[in-house]
Amino acid sequence: MLALALLLAGGAATGCGGRATTHHKPGTSHEQASGSVGTLLTATDAGGHRFREVPAEGAPEVQLTVRPDSEDGWNLQLAVKNYRFTPDSTGGAALPGAGHAHLELDGRKLARLYGPWFHLPAAQVPEGAHTLTVRLYADDHTAWAVAGKPVEGTAQLTATAPGQAGGHSHGDTPSPPQAPQSEQADRTVTITVRDGKVSPAPARTELRRGERVALRVTSDRADTLHVHGYDKELALPAGQEATLTLTADRTGLFEVETHTSGLVLTQLLVR
């Protein structure tokens, strides 16, 4: 009996039974935490997040407004109703009318949003007409839905080439995105993804707590960079170097991976 109790206790400690991850809180899964609000559907979004359906009355709502920025790109505003952003509890249980949003460009995820405002740099939008979509999610990463459809808002956006009328570039040669941030970092990690392979091979990057690290990634395919535990994301345009700089203010082991291809790029070991 004692051995059985120990085995059961050990099974509970491993949560969903998969490998340990900092992407969600202990005891929860990527698809479903302990929240019981609404009904989980079998339908999912493109990233595999299941829909969590709630009644239409009192359900979350969102509208998206896009305005050109005076210096670069566009400023996005999310007008929400029956909903609040809860960045401090991401990865926890699904609570009514709470969570975060995903931003997509033509169906490709660009970023996770934790508030009503977001600046979209022109460098992340190819020339031409596009559709922007914002979709509301619960803290457990399930997508809020009504009548089988996700709660989302859309807006149209047209990007022009630098220097043409309607563009938002200043100067003859625009600077690479986020270059100033990488110069301020204590450590810089340069990674290349090509044909589904990571170079150099994934390893641990050791940091002292409080150090700033710049992750410079070039991918041959459009993807999204994600730092687990810190919930930091960055769009990776195909064939262009993108840099994410963060302060390592939490101790532990955190994986850095790509969302679409699911590749582990490195691990941040913060002491």
Backbone as JSON, one array per atom type, in Angstrom:
{
  "sequence": "MLALALLLAGGAATGCGGRATTHHKPGTSHEQASGSVGTLLTATDAGGHRFREVPAEGAPEVQLTVRPDSEDGWNLQLAVKNYRFTPDSTGGAALPGAGHAHLELDGRKLARLYGPWFHLPAAQVPEGAHTLTVRLYADDHTAWAVAGKPVEGTAQLTATAPGQAGGHSHGDTPSPPQAPQSEQADRTVTITVRDGKVSPAPARTELRRGERVALRVTSDRADTLHVHGYDKELALPAGQEATLTLTADRTGLFEVETHTSGLVLTQLLVR",
  "N": [[0.84, -1.2, 0.0], [1.94, 1.24, 0.81], [3.95, 1.56, -1.14], [2.35, 1.79, -3.41], [1.04, 4.2, -2.89], [3.19, 5.96, -2.99], [3.88, 5.73, -5.66], [1.61, 6.79, -6.92], [1.7, 9.4, -5.96], [4.06, 10.26, -7.13], [3.29, 10.17, -9.84], [1.37, 12.2, -9.93], [2.97, 14.38, -9.5], [4.29, 14.74, -11.89], [2.55, 16.01, -13.52], [1.13, 16.44, -16.64], [2.39, 14.27, -17.66], [4.28, 14.52, -19.64], [7.52, 15.79, -20.74], [9.27, 17.99, -18.48], [8.44, 21.43, -18.48], [8.69, 25.01, -18.86], [6.71, 26.35, -20.02], [4.12, 26.41, -19.12], [2.31, 26.56, -16.01], [3.18, 24.39, -13.22], [1.42, 21.3, -13.12], [-0.43, 21.9, -15.06], [-1.46, 21.66, -18.5], [-0.49, 22.32, -21.94], [-2.79, 22.65, -23.4], [-4.95, 22.58, -21.67], [-5.74, 23.76, -18.49], [-6.57, 23.82, -15.01], [-8.99, 25.11, -14.99], [-12.57, 25.22, -15.29], [-14.4, 26.56, -16.78], [-16.77, 27.11, -19.39], [-16.89, 25.03, -22.41], [-14.76, 22.57, -23.65], [-13.85, 22.16, -26.99], [-13.33, 19.93, -29.78], [-12.26, 21.14, -31.96], [-9.52, 23.1, -33.2], [-7.11, 25.82, -33.32], [-4.72, 27.0, -35.82], [-2.35, 26.53, -34.54], [-2.79, 24.4, -32.9], [-4.18, 24.86, -30.55], [-6.91, 24.23, -28.51], [-10.43, 25.03, -28.83], [-12.36, 26.88, -26.51], [-15.5, 26.95, -25.67], [-18.02, 29.34, -24.88], [-21.15, 30.71, -23.67], [-22.96, 33.04, -25.78], [-23.98, 35.33, -24.58], [-22.51, 37.68, -22.59], [-19.99, 36.9, -23.39], [-16.45, 37.16, -24.24], [-15.32, 39.89, -26.32], [-13.73, 41.4, -29.18], [-12.28, 44.07, -31.01], [-10.32, 45.26, -33.7], [-8.16, 47.92, -34.43], [-6.19, 49.69, -36.72], [-3.55, 51.92, -37.07], [-1.39, 54.06, -38.92], [1.99, 54.53, -37.87], [3.86, 57.45, -36.96], [6.58, 57.3, -37.35], [7.45, 54.64, -37.93], [6.03, 51.72, -39.3], [3.01, 50.43, -37.84], [0.47, 51.22, -35.41], [-1.38, 49.23, -33.29], [-4.6, 48.78, -31.92], [-6.47, 47.09, -29.53], [-9.74, 46.8, -28.84], [-11.52, 45.66, -26.26], [-14.22, 43.76, -24.8], [-15.98, 42.57, -21.99], [-13.71, 41.31, -21.03], [-10.35, 40.92, -19.86], [-6.84, 41.59, -19.79], [-4.4, 39.37, -18.58], [-1.45, 39.08, -17.89], [0.14, 38.21, -15.76], [-0.78, 35.76, -14.97], [-0.55, 33.91, -16.96], [-0.59, 30.67, -18.31], [-1.86, 29.5, -16.26], [-5.0, 28.47, -14.76], [-8.01, 28.44, -16.76], [-9.87, 31.26, -16.61], [-12.97, 33.05, -16.38], [-13.43, 35.44, -18.95], [-10.73, 36.34, -19.21], [-7.2, 36.54, -19.99], [-4.97, 36.39, -22.78], [-3.87, 37.62, -26.04], [-3.42, 36.59, -29.49], [-1.56, 37.68, -32.27], [-1.94, 37.67, -35.72], [-0.68, 37.59, -39.06], [-2.01, 37.34, -42.1], [-2.77, 34.75, -41.39], [-0.48, 33.76, -40.22], [1.24, 33.47, -37.22], [2.36, 36.26, -35.41], [2.9, 37.45, -32.9], [2.43, 37.28, -29.31], [0.04, 38.96, -27.36], [-0.25, 41.07, -24.55], [-1.73, 43.21, -23.76], [-3.76, 46.13, -24.62], [-2.51, 47.61, -26.64], [-0.21, 47.58, -29.39], [2.83, 47.78, -31.17], [3.54, 47.43, -34.53], [6.26, 46.75, -36.42], [7.37, 48.02, -39.61], [9.18, 46.41, -40.93], [8.39, 43.82, -40.48], [6.32, 43.28, -42.14], [5.55, 42.24, -45.29], [5.62, 43.77, -48.59], [2.49, 44.82, -49.95], [-1.06, 43.85, -49.84], [-2.66, 42.88, -46.82], [-4.11, 40.78, -44.22], [-4.8, 41.35, -40.9], [-5.17, 39.62, -37.85], [-6.55, 39.34, -34.63], [-6.82, 37.21, -31.89], [-8.57, 36.0, -29.08], [-7.42, 34.43, -26.11], [-7.54, 32.07, -23.37], [-5.98, 31.89, -20.08], [-4.88, 29.36, -19.99], [-4.15, 28.83, -22.54], [-6.12, 27.97, -24.29], [-8.46, 28.76, -26.89], [-10.85, 31.28, -26.74], [-14.25, 30.82, -27.63], [-17.32, 31.17, -29.48], [-20.32, 29.73, -30.38], [-18.93, 27.79, -31.81], [-16.98, 29.16, -33.16], [-13.88, 30.99, -33.09], [-13.19, 33.75, -30.86], [-12.46, 36.69, -32.27], [-10.88, 39.48, -34.0], [-10.54, 41.39, -37.01], [-8.53, 43.23, -39.39], [-7.66, 45.22, -42.23], [-4.59, 45.78, -43.96], [-2.2, 47.61, -45.8], [0.97, 47.43, -47.08], [3.63, 49.38, -48.31], [6.47, 49.73, -50.49], [9.66, 50.82, -49.16], [10.11, 54.32, -49.2], [8.12, 54.85, -51.05], [4.95, 56.45, -51.61], [2.81, 56.48, -48.85], [4.24, 54.67, -47.41], [6.15, 53.94, -44.4], [8.73, 54.5, -43.81], [11.74, 56.16, -42.87], [14.4, 58.04, -44.05], [17.18, 56.99, -46.2], [18.23, 54.38, -46.0], [16.87, 51.97, -44.09], [17.45, 51.0, -40.69], [18.54, 47.8, -39.44], [16.04, 45.79, -37.81], [15.8, 46.13, -34.29], [18.52, 46.31, -33.83], [19.92, 48.17, -32.1], [19.26, 47.12, -29.58], [20.67, 44.7, -29.36], [23.27, 45.6, -29.11], [23.36, 46.49, -26.54], [23.39, 44.29, -24.98], [24.66, 41.88, -22.6], [25.44, 39.35, -23.32], [25.55, 37.69, -26.46], [23.82, 35.52, -28.54], [24.08, 33.8, -31.44], [22.18, 32.29, -33.91], [21.35, 29.99, -36.49], [18.82, 28.75, -38.6], [18.25, 26.3, -40.88], [16.85, 24.36, -43.42], [15.48, 22.81, -41.54], [17.36, 22.32, -39.59], [19.41, 23.21, -36.8], [21.95, 25.55, -36.25], [24.68, 26.86, -34.43], [24.66, 23.49, -33.01], [22.01, 22.84, -30.68], [22.57, 23.99, -27.39], [23.47, 24.71, -23.95], [23.15, 27.98, -22.71], [24.79, 29.76, -20.43], [23.96, 32.05, -17.89], [24.24, 34.84, -15.67], [22.01, 35.89, -13.15], [20.15, 38.74, -13.95], [21.69, 39.54, -16.08], [21.74, 40.7, -19.51], [20.64, 39.2, -22.46], [21.07, 38.73, -25.92], [19.3, 37.28, -28.48], [20.05, 36.31, -31.55], [18.63, 35.44, -34.44], [18.42, 33.71, -37.49], [16.28, 32.46, -39.84], [15.46, 30.2, -42.44], [12.87, 29.9, -43.09], [9.7, 31.44, -42.49], [8.8, 31.99, -39.13], [8.17, 31.73, -35.57], [9.85, 32.89, -32.77], [10.19, 31.69, -29.46], [10.58, 32.16, -26.02], [10.51, 30.13, -23.44], [8.99, 30.28, -20.19], [9.72, 32.97, -19.81], [7.92, 33.91, -21.51], [8.35, 35.34, -23.92], [8.17, 36.46, -27.25], [9.0, 36.52, -30.77], [8.67, 37.5, -34.1], [9.95, 35.72, -36.86], [11.07, 36.61, -39.78], [11.33, 35.14, -43.04], [14.56, 34.34, -44.04], [15.7, 36.63, -42.95], [17.59, 38.27, -40.44], [16.63, 38.37, -37.06], [16.31, 39.89, -33.86], [16.0, 39.23, -30.45], [16.05, 40.67, -27.36], [16.5, 40.19, -23.93], [16.18, 40.53, -20.35], [17.67, 38.45, -18.06], [16.05, 37.78, -15.54], [15.06, 35.76, -14.0], [15.77, 32.77, -12.29], [16.78, 29.5, -13.35], [16.12, 26.86, -15.77], [15.52, 27.45, -19.08], [13.86, 26.88, -22.09], [14.5, 27.8, -25.49], [12.72, 28.07, -28.39], [11.31, 27.36, -31.68], [8.05, 28.11, -32.86], [6.42, 27.15, -35.09], [8.01, 25.18, -36.47], [8.9, 23.8, -34.27], [11.48, 23.53, -33.18], [14.18, 23.2, -30.92], [16.26, 25.78, -30.01], [18.18, 26.76, -28.21], [19.12, 26.52, -24.71], [18.5, 28.46, -21.9], [20.36, 28.84, -19.11], [20.0, 30.12, -16.11], [21.58, 31.41, -13.34]],
  "CA": [[0.0, 0.0, 0.0], [2.83, 2.41, 0.87], [4.6, 1.69, -2.45], [1.34, 2.29, -4.34], [0.82, 5.62, -2.59], [4.33, 6.71, -3.49], [3.8, 5.77, -7.12], [0.55, 7.74, -7.28], [2.19, 10.75, -5.67], [5.05, 10.58, -8.16], [2.59, 10.44, -11.08], [0.74, 13.51, -9.84], [3.99, 15.43, -9.56], [4.75, 14.96, -13.25], [1.56, 16.77, -14.26], [0.48, 15.8, -17.78], [3.11, 13.07, -18.04], [5.33, 14.82, -20.61], [8.74, 16.34, -20.17], [9.07, 19.23, -17.74], [8.52, 22.64, -19.31], [8.33, 26.25, -18.19], [5.73, 27.03, -20.86], [2.91, 26.58, -18.33], [2.54, 26.33, -14.6], [3.14, 22.98, -12.84], [0.08, 20.74, -12.95], [-1.29, 22.25, -16.19], [-0.97, 21.28, -19.82], [-0.52, 23.41, -22.91], [-4.14, 22.79, -23.91], [-6.0, 22.71, -20.64], [-5.33, 23.81, -17.1], [-7.59, 23.31, -14.09], [-10.22, 25.88, -15.11], [-13.68, 24.43, -15.8], [-15.34, 27.45, -17.44], [-17.04, 26.8, -20.78], [-16.81, 23.65, -22.89], [-13.66, 22.33, -24.56], [-14.23, 21.56, -28.25], [-12.24, 19.22, -30.45], [-11.69, 22.05, -32.95], [-8.33, 23.82, -32.76], [-6.58, 26.82, -34.24], [-3.62, 26.48, -36.62], [-1.26, 26.13, -33.66], [-3.18, 23.24, -32.11], [-4.85, 25.25, -29.31], [-8.32, 23.88, -28.57], [-11.41, 26.08, -28.59], [-13.13, 26.8, -25.26], [-16.74, 27.63, -26.02], [-18.84, 29.94, -23.81], [-22.39, 31.28, -24.21], [-22.8, 34.33, -26.44], [-24.27, 36.4, -23.62], [-21.4, 37.94, -21.68], [-18.74, 36.35, -23.92], [-15.45, 38.17, -24.62], [-15.39, 40.45, -27.67], [-12.55, 42.19, -29.5], [-12.22, 44.78, -32.28], [-8.96, 45.67, -34.01], [-7.98, 49.16, -35.18], [-4.8, 49.85, -37.16], [-3.21, 53.29, -37.44], [0.03, 54.23, -39.27], [2.84, 55.22, -36.91], [4.51, 58.59, -37.6], [7.99, 57.0, -37.62], [7.68, 53.34, -38.54], [5.02, 50.69, -39.12], [1.64, 50.72, -37.46], [0.05, 51.04, -34.02], [-2.6, 48.43, -33.24], [-5.38, 48.9, -30.69], [-7.48, 46.06, -29.31], [-10.85, 47.24, -28.0], [-12.13, 44.43, -25.76], [-15.42, 43.84, -23.97], [-16.13, 41.36, -21.17], [-12.4, 40.66, -21.11], [-9.22, 41.65, -19.29], [-5.55, 40.97, -20.02], [-3.83, 38.89, -17.32], [-0.11, 38.54, -18.16], [0.76, 37.63, -14.58], [-1.29, 34.41, -14.69], [-0.47, 33.09, -18.17], [-0.2, 29.3, -18.01], [-2.68, 28.99, -15.17], [-6.32, 27.98, -15.09], [-8.86, 29.29, -17.59], [-10.83, 32.02, -15.81], [-13.91, 33.75, -17.26], [-13.12, 36.77, -19.44], [-9.35, 36.72, -18.91], [-6.17, 35.86, -20.76], [-4.08, 37.16, -23.66], [-4.28, 37.56, -27.44], [-2.42, 36.29, -30.51], [-1.62, 38.52, -33.47], [-1.58, 36.94, -36.93], [-0.62, 38.28, -40.34], [-2.38, 36.38, -43.15], [-2.82, 33.42, -40.81], [0.8, 33.39, -39.59], [1.36, 34.13, -35.92], [3.46, 37.22, -35.25], [3.24, 37.77, -31.51], [1.43, 37.15, -28.25], [-0.21, 40.3, -26.84], [-0.69, 41.1, -23.16], [-2.36, 44.48, -23.48], [-4.59, 46.62, -25.72], [-1.73, 48.32, -27.65], [0.95, 46.87, -29.92], [3.46, 48.42, -32.33], [3.96, 46.48, -35.55], [7.27, 47.37, -37.28], [7.19, 47.83, -41.05], [10.07, 45.36, -41.38], [7.77, 42.52, -40.31], [5.18, 43.17, -43.05], [5.96, 42.32, -46.7], [4.88, 44.71, -49.43], [1.23, 44.31, -50.47], [-2.25, 43.88, -48.98], [-2.63, 41.81, -45.83], [-5.16, 40.73, -43.21], [-4.36, 41.17, -39.53], [-6.18, 38.99, -37.0], [-6.25, 39.17, -33.22], [-7.7, 36.19, -31.33], [-8.48, 35.99, -27.62], [-7.13, 33.14, -25.5], [-7.57, 31.98, -21.91], [-4.64, 31.74, -19.49], [-4.37, 28.0, -20.24], [-3.82, 28.79, -23.97], [-7.25, 27.6, -25.13], [-9.02, 29.93, -27.58], [-12.25, 31.55, -26.45], [-15.08, 30.61, -28.82], [-18.77, 31.3, -29.37], [-20.99, 29.01, -31.47], [-17.95, 27.02, -32.57], [-16.02, 30.04, -33.85], [-13.03, 31.72, -32.13], [-13.44, 35.17, -30.64], [-11.36, 37.38, -32.92], [-11.16, 40.68, -34.77], [-9.65, 41.51, -38.16], [-8.35, 44.54, -40.01], [-6.86, 45.17, -43.45], [-3.38, 46.61, -43.92], [-1.44, 47.6, -47.05], [2.35, 47.88, -46.89], [4.27, 49.81, -49.54], [7.93, 49.64, -50.45], [10.28, 52.01, -48.56], [10.31, 55.47, -50.07], [6.92, 55.12, -51.82], [3.89, 57.14, -50.89], [2.06, 55.59, -47.97], [5.15, 53.88, -46.6], [6.44, 54.52, -43.09], [10.17, 54.46, -43.6], [12.4, 57.45, -42.85], [15.81, 57.9, -44.4], [17.43, 56.2, -47.4], [18.47, 52.98, -45.66], [16.38, 51.69, -42.74], [18.34, 50.2, -39.86], [18.0, 46.47, -39.15], [15.2, 45.83, -36.62], [16.29, 45.8, -32.96], [19.98, 46.3, -33.74], [20.42, 48.84, -30.9], [19.1, 46.29, -28.39], [21.72, 43.69, -29.27], [24.49, 46.26, -28.68], [23.28, 46.72, -25.1], [23.34, 43.0, -24.3], [25.89, 41.35, -22.01], [25.77, 38.16, -24.1], [24.84, 37.56, -27.73], [23.78, 34.16, -29.06], [23.72, 33.84, -32.86], [21.66, 30.97, -34.3], [20.82, 29.89, -37.85], [17.95, 27.61, -38.86], [18.19, 26.05, -42.32], [16.41, 23.0, -43.77], [15.06, 22.1, -40.34], [18.49, 22.05, -38.71], [19.85, 24.37, -36.01], [23.4, 25.72, -36.2], [25.3, 25.63, -33.94], [23.76, 22.54, -32.37], [21.45, 23.37, -29.43], [23.37, 23.78, -26.18], [23.05, 25.59, -22.86], [23.79, 29.29, -22.59], [24.77, 30.06, -19.0], [23.85, 33.48, -17.6], [24.02, 35.26, -14.28], [20.75, 36.61, -13.01], [20.27, 40.18, -14.19], [22.37, 39.8, -17.35], [20.91, 40.82, -20.7], [21.09, 38.33, -23.53], [20.47, 38.99, -27.22], [19.16, 36.08, -29.3], [20.04, 36.72, -32.95], [18.22, 34.22, -35.15], [18.09, 33.78, -38.92], [15.58, 31.25, -40.25], [15.16, 30.19, -43.87], [11.41, 29.9, -43.22], [9.01, 32.31, -41.53], [8.47, 31.24, -37.93], [8.07, 32.57, -34.38], [10.75, 32.54, -31.67], [9.51, 31.71, -28.16], [11.41, 31.87, -24.86], [9.63, 29.58, -22.4], [9.21, 30.8, -18.85], [9.68, 34.42, -19.9], [6.83, 34.19, -22.44], [8.78, 36.33, -24.89], [8.07, 35.96, -28.6], [9.49, 37.4, -31.82], [8.46, 36.98, -35.44], [11.17, 35.46, -37.62], [10.81, 36.66, -41.23], [12.16, 34.2, -43.79], [15.81, 34.83, -44.6], [16.14, 37.88, -42.32], [17.99, 38.14, -39.04], [15.79, 39.05, -36.07], [16.97, 39.86, -32.56], [15.21, 39.38, -29.24], [16.9, 40.95, -26.2], [15.75, 40.12, -22.67], [16.94, 40.5, -19.11], [17.51, 37.15, -17.39], [15.75, 38.12, -14.15], [14.54, 34.59, -13.31], [16.73, 31.65, -12.29], [16.23, 28.24, -13.79], [16.48, 26.4, -17.11], [14.44, 27.88, -19.97], [14.08, 26.52, -23.49], [14.2, 28.75, -26.57], [12.36, 27.23, -29.52], [10.46, 27.93, -32.71], [6.68, 27.61, -32.71], [5.9, 26.38, -36.22], [8.84, 24.0, -36.73], [9.1, 23.07, -33.02], [12.89, 23.24, -32.98], [14.86, 23.78, -29.76], [17.41, 26.53, -30.49], [19.15, 26.77, -27.12], [18.55, 26.57, -23.36], [19.08, 29.51, -21.05], [20.55, 28.41, -17.73], [20.2, 31.34, -15.34], [21.92, 31.09, -11.96]],
  "C": [[0.87, 1.26, 0.0], [3.5, 2.64, -0.47], [3.62, 2.26, -3.47], [1.11, 3.77, -4.14], [1.95, 6.46, -3.12], [4.3, 6.81, -5.0], [2.76, 6.77, -7.58], [1.0, 9.16, -7.06], [3.19, 11.18, -6.72], [4.38, 10.91, -9.48], [1.94, 11.79, -11.07], [1.76, 14.61, -9.99], [4.44, 15.71, -10.97], [3.71, 15.65, -14.1], [0.96, 15.94, -15.37], [1.26, 14.61, -18.29], [4.2, 13.32, -19.05], [6.55, 15.37, -19.91], [8.45, 17.67, -19.48], [9.24, 20.41, -18.67], [8.15, 23.85, -18.5], [7.28, 27.0, -18.97], [4.4, 27.23, -20.12], [3.21, 26.23, -16.89], [2.48, 24.84, -14.28], [1.72, 22.5, -12.64], [-0.87, 21.09, -14.07], [-0.67, 21.74, -17.47], [-1.06, 22.47, -20.74], [-1.95, 23.67, -23.38], [-5.17, 23.1, -22.84], [-5.4, 22.74, -19.25], [-6.49, 23.33, -16.23], [-8.9, 24.08, -14.17], [-11.32, 25.05, -15.74], [-14.7, 25.3, -16.52], [-15.53, 27.03, -18.88], [-16.91, 25.32, -21.1], [-15.66, 23.52, -23.87], [-14.16, 21.62, -25.81], [-13.04, 20.8, -28.84], [-11.57, 20.1, -31.5], [-10.51, 22.81, -32.36], [-7.98, 24.92, -33.75], [-5.39, 26.21, -34.99], [-2.46, 26.0, -35.77], [-1.6, 24.96, -32.76], [-3.85, 23.58, -30.79], [-6.36, 24.97, -29.44], [-9.22, 25.07, -28.26], [-12.12, 25.82, -27.27], [-14.39, 27.63, -25.46], [-17.5, 28.11, -24.78], [-20.1, 30.5, -24.44], [-22.15, 32.68, -24.79], [-23.04, 35.49, -25.48], [-23.12, 36.53, -22.62], [-20.07, 37.4, -22.16], [-17.75, 37.46, -24.25], [-15.65, 38.62, -26.07], [-14.13, 41.28, -27.9], [-12.72, 42.82, -30.88], [-10.8, 45.3, -32.48], [-8.95, 46.92, -34.87], [-6.51, 49.33, -35.48], [-4.58, 51.28, -37.62], [-1.73, 53.37, -37.81], [0.77, 54.99, -38.18], [3.6, 56.33, -37.64], [5.96, 58.31, -37.96], [8.18, 55.68, -38.35], [6.51, 52.41, -38.27], [3.66, 51.2, -38.72], [1.44, 50.5, -35.96], [-1.3, 50.34, -34.02], [-3.28, 48.63, -31.89], [-6.44, 47.81, -30.65], [-8.53, 46.61, -28.35], [-11.61, 46.0, -27.55], [-13.34, 44.74, -24.89], [-15.58, 42.51, -23.25], [-14.82, 40.58, -21.09], [-11.35, 41.54, -20.48], [-7.93, 40.88, -19.57], [-4.91, 40.6, -18.69], [-2.45, 38.26, -17.56], [0.53, 37.84, -16.98], [0.29, 36.21, -14.29], [-1.3, 33.53, -15.94], [0.08, 31.7, -17.84], [-0.99, 28.7, -16.88], [-4.04, 28.52, -15.66], [-7.07, 28.97, -15.97], [-9.92, 29.94, -16.71], [-11.72, 32.84, -16.73], [-13.4, 35.14, -17.66], [-11.71, 37.24, -19.17], [-8.4, 35.96, -19.81], [-5.31, 36.8, -21.57], [-4.58, 37.01, -25.09], [-3.11, 37.13, -28.31], [-2.65, 37.22, -31.69], [-1.14, 37.7, -34.66], [-1.58, 37.85, -38.14], [-0.87, 37.24, -41.43], [-2.33, 34.95, -42.63], [-1.55, 32.95, -40.16], [0.97, 34.18, -38.3], [2.58, 35.03, -35.87], [3.87, 37.41, -33.8], [2.09, 37.39, -30.59], [1.28, 38.52, -27.59], [-0.78, 40.21, -25.42], [-1.36, 42.41, -22.77], [-3.07, 44.99, -24.72], [-3.82, 47.32, -26.83], [-0.54, 47.49, -28.08], [1.49, 47.63, -31.12], [3.99, 47.35, -33.27], [4.96, 47.15, -36.48], [7.03, 47.07, -38.75], [8.03, 46.69, -41.57], [9.44, 43.97, -41.29], [6.59, 42.29, -41.26], [5.67, 43.29, -44.49], [5.09, 43.31, -47.47], [3.61, 44.05, -49.95], [0.1, 44.42, -49.46], [-2.27, 42.66, -48.06], [-3.86, 41.89, -44.91], [-4.54, 40.46, -41.84], [-5.5, 40.58, -38.71], [-5.69, 38.96, -35.57], [-7.29, 38.21, -32.65], [-7.48, 36.12, -29.83], [-8.33, 34.57, -27.08], [-7.29, 33.23, -23.98], [-6.15, 31.8, -21.4], [-4.04, 30.36, -19.76], [-4.1, 27.76, -21.72], [-4.93, 28.19, -24.83], [-7.85, 28.88, -25.69], [-10.48, 30.09, -27.2], [-13.07, 31.44, -27.72], [-16.55, 30.78, -28.47], [-19.38, 30.63, -30.59], [-19.98, 28.32, -32.39], [-16.93, 27.85, -33.32], [-15.19, 30.81, -32.84], [-13.41, 33.18, -32.03], [-12.24, 35.94, -31.2], [-11.84, 38.64, -33.63], [-10.15, 40.78, -35.89], [-9.58, 42.94, -38.65], [-7.46, 44.36, -41.23], [-5.7, 46.15, -43.35], [-2.67, 46.48, -45.26], [-0.07, 48.2, -46.8], [2.95, 48.23, -48.24], [5.78, 49.72, -49.38], [8.5, 50.91, -49.84], [10.49, 53.1, -49.6], [9.1, 55.8, -50.92], [5.89, 55.8, -50.96], [3.1, 56.14, -50.07], [2.94, 54.71, -47.13], [5.46, 54.6, -45.31], [7.91, 54.45, -42.77], [10.74, 55.85, -43.67], [13.86, 57.25, -43.14], [15.98, 56.99, -45.59], [17.56, 54.72, -47.1], [17.99, 52.7, -44.24], [17.34, 50.79, -41.99], [17.73, 48.83, -39.63], [17.18, 46.52, -37.87], [15.93, 45.36, -35.38], [17.81, 45.76, -32.86], [20.49, 47.01, -32.5], [20.31, 47.98, -29.65], [20.25, 45.3, -28.25], [23.03, 44.3, -28.8], [24.53, 46.46, -27.17], [23.32, 45.42, -24.31], [24.7, 42.63, -23.71], [26.39, 40.12, -22.78], [24.96, 38.16, -25.38], [24.96, 36.13, -28.22], [23.27, 34.22, -30.49], [23.37, 32.43, -33.33], [21.12, 31.04, -35.72], [19.99, 28.61, -37.98], [17.83, 27.46, -40.37], [17.84, 24.58, -42.56], [16.09, 22.18, -42.54], [16.17, 21.76, -39.38], [18.97, 23.33, -38.05], [21.38, 24.39, -35.96], [23.76, 26.99, -35.43], [24.28, 24.73, -33.25], [23.27, 23.08, -31.03], [22.31, 23.01, -28.22], [22.83, 24.71, -25.1], [23.86, 26.88, -22.88], [23.68, 29.7, -21.13], [24.83, 31.57, -18.78], [23.78, 33.69, -16.1], [22.71, 36.05, -14.23], [20.97, 38.11, -13.13], [20.99, 40.52, -15.48], [21.36, 39.92, -18.48], [21.5, 39.97, -21.81], [20.34, 38.68, -24.81], [20.48, 37.69, -28.02], [19.0, 36.53, -30.75], [19.81, 35.49, -33.8], [17.91, 34.53, -36.61], [17.5, 32.45, -39.33], [15.28, 31.31, -41.74], [13.66, 30.11, -44.14], [10.8, 30.82, -42.16], [8.56, 31.47, -40.33], [8.32, 32.24, -36.78], [9.0, 32.04, -33.31], [9.99, 32.65, -30.36], [10.49, 31.32, -27.06], [10.48, 31.41, -23.74], [9.99, 30.17, -21.04], [9.16, 32.31, -18.8], [8.51, 34.87, -20.78], [7.15, 35.36, -23.36], [8.73, 35.72, -26.28], [8.56, 37.0, -29.6], [9.24, 36.74, -33.16], [9.8, 36.83, -36.15], [10.83, 35.49, -39.11], [11.78, 35.73, -41.96], [13.39, 34.89, -44.35], [16.34, 36.12, -44.0], [16.52, 37.63, -40.86], [17.07, 38.97, -38.15], [16.43, 38.87, -34.7], [15.97, 40.1, -31.43], [16.17, 39.56, -28.07], [16.05, 40.92, -24.93], [16.7, 40.12, -21.49], [16.64, 39.21, -18.38], [17.28, 37.39, -15.89], [15.11, 36.96, -13.39], [15.59, 33.49, -13.38], [16.02, 30.38, -12.72], [16.73, 27.89, -15.18], [15.3, 26.66, -18.03], [14.79, 27.55, -21.42], [13.72, 27.67, -24.43], [13.92, 27.91, -27.8], [11.57, 28.01, -30.55], [9.09, 27.3, -32.62], [6.27, 26.69, -33.85], [6.68, 25.09, -36.44], [9.12, 23.19, -35.47], [10.54, 22.69, -32.75], [13.41, 23.91, -31.71], [16.13, 24.46, -30.27], [18.53, 26.57, -29.46], [18.39, 26.67, -25.81], [19.26, 27.64, -22.57], [19.15, 28.99, -19.62], [20.94, 29.64, -16.92], [20.43, 30.98, -13.88], [21.87, 32.34, -11.09]]
}
